[in-house]
Short mmCIF file of C-alpha atoms in Angstrom, two decimals:
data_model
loop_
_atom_site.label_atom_id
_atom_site.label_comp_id
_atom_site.label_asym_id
_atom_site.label_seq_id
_atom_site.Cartn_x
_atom_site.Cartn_y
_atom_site.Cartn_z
CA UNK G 1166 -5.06 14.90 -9.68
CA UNK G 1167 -4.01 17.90 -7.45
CA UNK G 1168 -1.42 18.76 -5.52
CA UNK G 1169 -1.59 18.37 -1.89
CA UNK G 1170 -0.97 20.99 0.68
CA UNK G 1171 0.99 19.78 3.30
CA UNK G 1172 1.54 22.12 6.96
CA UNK G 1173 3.40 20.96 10.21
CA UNK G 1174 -0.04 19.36 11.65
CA UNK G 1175 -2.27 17.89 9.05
CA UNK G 1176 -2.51 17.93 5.69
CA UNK G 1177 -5.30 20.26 3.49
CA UNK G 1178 -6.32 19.06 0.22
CA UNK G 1179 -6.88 21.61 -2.08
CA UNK G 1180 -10.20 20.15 -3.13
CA UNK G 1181 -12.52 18.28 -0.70
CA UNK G 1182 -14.75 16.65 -3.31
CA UNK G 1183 -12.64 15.92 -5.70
CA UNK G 1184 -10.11 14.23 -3.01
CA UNK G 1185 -6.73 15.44 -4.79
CA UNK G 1186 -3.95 13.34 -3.30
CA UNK G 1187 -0.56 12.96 -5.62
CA UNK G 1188 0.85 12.35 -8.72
CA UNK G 1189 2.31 8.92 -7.66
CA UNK G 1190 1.71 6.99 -10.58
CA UNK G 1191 -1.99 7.36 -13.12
CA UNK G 1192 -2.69 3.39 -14.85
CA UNK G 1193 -6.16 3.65 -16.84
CA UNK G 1194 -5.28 -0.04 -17.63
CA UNK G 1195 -5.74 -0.71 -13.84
CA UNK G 1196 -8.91 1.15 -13.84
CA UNK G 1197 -10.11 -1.40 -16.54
CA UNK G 1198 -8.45 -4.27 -14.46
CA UNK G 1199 -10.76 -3.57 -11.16
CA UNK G 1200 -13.96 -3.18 -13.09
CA UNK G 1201 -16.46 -5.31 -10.77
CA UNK G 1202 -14.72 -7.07 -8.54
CA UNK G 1203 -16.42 -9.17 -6.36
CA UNK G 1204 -15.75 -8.49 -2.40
CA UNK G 1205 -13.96 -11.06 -1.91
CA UNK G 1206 -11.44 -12.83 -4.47
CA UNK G 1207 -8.38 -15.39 -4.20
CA UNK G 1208 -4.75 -14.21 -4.60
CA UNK G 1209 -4.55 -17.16 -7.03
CA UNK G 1210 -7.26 -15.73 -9.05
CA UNK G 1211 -6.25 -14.42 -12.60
CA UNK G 1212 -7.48 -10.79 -12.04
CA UNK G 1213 -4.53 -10.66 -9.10
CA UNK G 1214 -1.88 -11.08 -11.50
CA UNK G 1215 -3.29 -8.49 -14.24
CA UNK G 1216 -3.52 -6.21 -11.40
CA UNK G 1217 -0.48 -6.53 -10.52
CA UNK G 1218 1.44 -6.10 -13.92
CA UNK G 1219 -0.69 -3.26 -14.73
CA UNK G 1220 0.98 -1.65 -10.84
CA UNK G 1221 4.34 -2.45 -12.35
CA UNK G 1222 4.08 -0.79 -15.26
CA UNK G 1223 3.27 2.39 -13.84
CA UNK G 1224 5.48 5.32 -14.29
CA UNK G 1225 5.24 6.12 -10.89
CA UNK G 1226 6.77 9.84 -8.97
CA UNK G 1227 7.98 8.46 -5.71
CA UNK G 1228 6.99 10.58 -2.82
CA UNK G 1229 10.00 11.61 -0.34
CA UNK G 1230 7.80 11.88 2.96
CA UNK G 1231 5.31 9.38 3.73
CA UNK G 1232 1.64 10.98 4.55
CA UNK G 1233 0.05 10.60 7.91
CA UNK G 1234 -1.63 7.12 7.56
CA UNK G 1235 -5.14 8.91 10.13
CA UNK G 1236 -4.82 11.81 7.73
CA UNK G 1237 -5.11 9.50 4.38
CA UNK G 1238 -7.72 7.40 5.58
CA UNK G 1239 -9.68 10.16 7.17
CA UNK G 1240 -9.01 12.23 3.76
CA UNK G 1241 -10.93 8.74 1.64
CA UNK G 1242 -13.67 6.82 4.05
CA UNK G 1243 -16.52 8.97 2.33
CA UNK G 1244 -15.23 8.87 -1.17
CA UNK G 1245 -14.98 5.09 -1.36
CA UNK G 1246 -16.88 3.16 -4.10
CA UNK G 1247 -16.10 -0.60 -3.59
CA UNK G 1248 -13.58 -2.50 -1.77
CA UNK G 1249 -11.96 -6.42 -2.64
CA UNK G 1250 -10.10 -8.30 -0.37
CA UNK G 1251 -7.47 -10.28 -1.90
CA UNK G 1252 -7.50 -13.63 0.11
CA UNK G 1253 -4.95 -16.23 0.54
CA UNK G 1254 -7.27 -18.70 1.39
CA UNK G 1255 -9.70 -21.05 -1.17
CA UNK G 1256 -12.63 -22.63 -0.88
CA UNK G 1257 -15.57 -22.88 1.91
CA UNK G 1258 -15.73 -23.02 5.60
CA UNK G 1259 -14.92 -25.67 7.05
CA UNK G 1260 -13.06 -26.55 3.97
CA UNK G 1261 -11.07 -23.71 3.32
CA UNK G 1262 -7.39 -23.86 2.95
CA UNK G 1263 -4.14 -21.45 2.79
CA UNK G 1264 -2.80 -21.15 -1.50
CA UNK G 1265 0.49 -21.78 -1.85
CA UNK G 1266 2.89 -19.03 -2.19
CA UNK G 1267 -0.05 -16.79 -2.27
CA UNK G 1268 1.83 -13.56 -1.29
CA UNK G 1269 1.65 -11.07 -3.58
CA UNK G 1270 4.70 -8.22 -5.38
CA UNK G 1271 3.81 -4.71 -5.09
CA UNK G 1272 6.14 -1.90 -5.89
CA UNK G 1273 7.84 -0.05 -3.29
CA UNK G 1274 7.69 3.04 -5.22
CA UNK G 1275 3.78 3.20 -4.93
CA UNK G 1276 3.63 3.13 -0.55
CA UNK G 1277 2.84 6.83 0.10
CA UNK G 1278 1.67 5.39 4.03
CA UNK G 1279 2.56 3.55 7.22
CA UNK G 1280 1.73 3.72 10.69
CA UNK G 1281 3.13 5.81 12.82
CA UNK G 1282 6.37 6.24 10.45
CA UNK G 1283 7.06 10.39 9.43
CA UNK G 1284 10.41 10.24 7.46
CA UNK G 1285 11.15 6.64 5.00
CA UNK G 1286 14.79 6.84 6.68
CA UNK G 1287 14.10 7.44 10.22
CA UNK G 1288 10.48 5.69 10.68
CA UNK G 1289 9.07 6.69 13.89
CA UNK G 1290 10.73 9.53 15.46
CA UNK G 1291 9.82 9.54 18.61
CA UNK G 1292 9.20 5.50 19.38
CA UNK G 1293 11.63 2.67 20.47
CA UNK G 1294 11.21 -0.63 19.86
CA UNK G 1295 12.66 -2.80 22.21
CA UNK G 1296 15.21 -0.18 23.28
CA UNK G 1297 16.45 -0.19 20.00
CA UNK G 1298 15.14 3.08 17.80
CA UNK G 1299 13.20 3.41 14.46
CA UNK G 1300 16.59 4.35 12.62
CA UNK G 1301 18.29 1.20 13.89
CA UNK G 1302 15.46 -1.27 13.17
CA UNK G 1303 15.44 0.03 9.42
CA UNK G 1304 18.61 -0.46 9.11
CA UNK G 1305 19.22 -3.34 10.37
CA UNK G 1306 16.26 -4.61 7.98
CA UNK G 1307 17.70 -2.86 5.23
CA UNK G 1308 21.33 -5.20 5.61
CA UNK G 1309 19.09 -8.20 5.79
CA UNK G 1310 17.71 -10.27 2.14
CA UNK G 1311 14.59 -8.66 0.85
CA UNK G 1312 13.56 -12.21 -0.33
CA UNK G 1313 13.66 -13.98 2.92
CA UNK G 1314 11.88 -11.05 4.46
CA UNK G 1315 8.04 -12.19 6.05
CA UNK G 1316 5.52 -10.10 3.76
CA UNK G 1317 3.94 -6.80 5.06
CA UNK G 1318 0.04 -7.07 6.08
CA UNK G 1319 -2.70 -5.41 5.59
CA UNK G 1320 -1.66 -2.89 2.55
CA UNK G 1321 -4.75 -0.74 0.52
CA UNK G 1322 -4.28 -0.21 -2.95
CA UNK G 1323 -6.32 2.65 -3.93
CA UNK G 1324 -7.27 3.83 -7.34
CA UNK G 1325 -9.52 7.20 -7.91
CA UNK G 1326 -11.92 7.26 -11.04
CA UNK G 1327 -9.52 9.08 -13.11
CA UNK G 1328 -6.41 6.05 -12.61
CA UNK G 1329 -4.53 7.65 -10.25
CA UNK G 1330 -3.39 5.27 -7.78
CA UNK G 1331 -1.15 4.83 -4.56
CA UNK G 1332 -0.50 2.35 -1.68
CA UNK G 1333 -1.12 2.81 1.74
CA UNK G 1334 0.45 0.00 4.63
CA UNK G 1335 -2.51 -0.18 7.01
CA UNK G 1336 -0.90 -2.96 9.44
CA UNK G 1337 2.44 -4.37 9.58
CA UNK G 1338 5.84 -4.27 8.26
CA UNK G 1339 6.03 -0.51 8.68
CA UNK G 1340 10.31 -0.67 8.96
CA UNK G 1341 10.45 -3.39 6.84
CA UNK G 1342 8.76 -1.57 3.71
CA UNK G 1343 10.99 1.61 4.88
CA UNK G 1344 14.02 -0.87 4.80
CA UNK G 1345 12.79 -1.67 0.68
CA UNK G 1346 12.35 2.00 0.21
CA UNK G 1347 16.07 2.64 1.81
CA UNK G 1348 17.44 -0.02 -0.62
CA UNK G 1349 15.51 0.78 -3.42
CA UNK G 1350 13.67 -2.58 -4.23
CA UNK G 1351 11.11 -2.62 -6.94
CA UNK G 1352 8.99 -4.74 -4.91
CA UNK G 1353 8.12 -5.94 -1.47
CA UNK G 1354 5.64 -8.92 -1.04
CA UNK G 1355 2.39 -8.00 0.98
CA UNK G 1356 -0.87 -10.14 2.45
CA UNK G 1357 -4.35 -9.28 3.15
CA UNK G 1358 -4.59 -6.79 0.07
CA UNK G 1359 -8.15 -4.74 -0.38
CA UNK G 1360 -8.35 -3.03 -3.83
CA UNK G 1361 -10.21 0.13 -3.00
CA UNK G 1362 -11.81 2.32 -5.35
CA UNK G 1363 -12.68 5.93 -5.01
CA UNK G 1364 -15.01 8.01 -6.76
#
């Protein structure tokens, strides 16, 4: 994969059709893992956990400044293949029901995207959260336990045709997963996964 071009507005891919993100991390075991997946599966399926293993053993390139989360998923939308949903519920309606400790470990070191948040240390510049700023709220997460922590939501893990793959946080736990990155946890525990492949 390519090198991205990154100026003070948006970022420019070197190559359009060939959608060159980063070096984060390259698993052709994952590739393998996410061979025709159904739309749909259960986070207590047995696919989730060799998915996950294979994202764990990864040598992954941390990146220091998260990407615009509008530019990423602008930069994919007409290159995806296939998209899974990892649910944490089982069965049918009106039967369905919630799996136990169904939340699943991701590493930190693979989130390349959050909402709104432009620097991993000072999350949203230019937004207050209840009078309190980005900065504070991070840190104040970060002096907290990582294990009593709620999980994220709503995280992509996307994997191109040649392995290469990355995480994006589409929803939220944006200063919580900047609070991981600041301590430097290998993992952070995230709901509502999709698995999205690109050609």
């Amino acid at each position: 994969m390519k090198e991205c071009k990154v100026d003070s507005r948006d970022l420019v891919y070197e190559n359009a059709d060939k959608l060159a993100l980063f070096d984060v991390g390259k698993s052709s075991e994952l590739v393998q893992c996410i061979e025709d997946l159904p739309e749909t599966m259960s986070a207590n399926d047995p696919r989730v956990d060799l998915i996950v293993k294979s994202l764990f053993e990864i040598d992954a390139n941390p990146i220091e400044k998260p990407v615009s989360l509008r530019d990423l998923n602008e930069s994919i939308k007409g290159n995806i293949v296939s998209e899974t949903k990892i649910s944490i519920y089982e069965g049918e309606w009106p039967d369905m029901r919630a799996i136990p400790e169904s939340d699943v470990p991701l590493p930190v070191e693979l989130f390349v995207a959050a909402p709104m948040i432009k620097d991993w240390q000072e999350g949203r510049v230019s937004e207050s959260k209840g009078g309190k700023s980005s900065r504070d709220i991070i840190r104040q997460y970060a002096g907290m336990n990582p294990k009593t922590s709620p999980p994220i939501r709503s995280v992509d893990v996307v994997v191109d045709s040649d392995g290469g793959v990355f995480l994006a946080l589409q929803g939220d736990g944006a200063h919580r997963l900047c609070a991981a990155k600041m301590r430097g946890d290998r993992e952070i525990l995230c709901r509502e996964i999709s698995i999205v492949k690109l050609n």
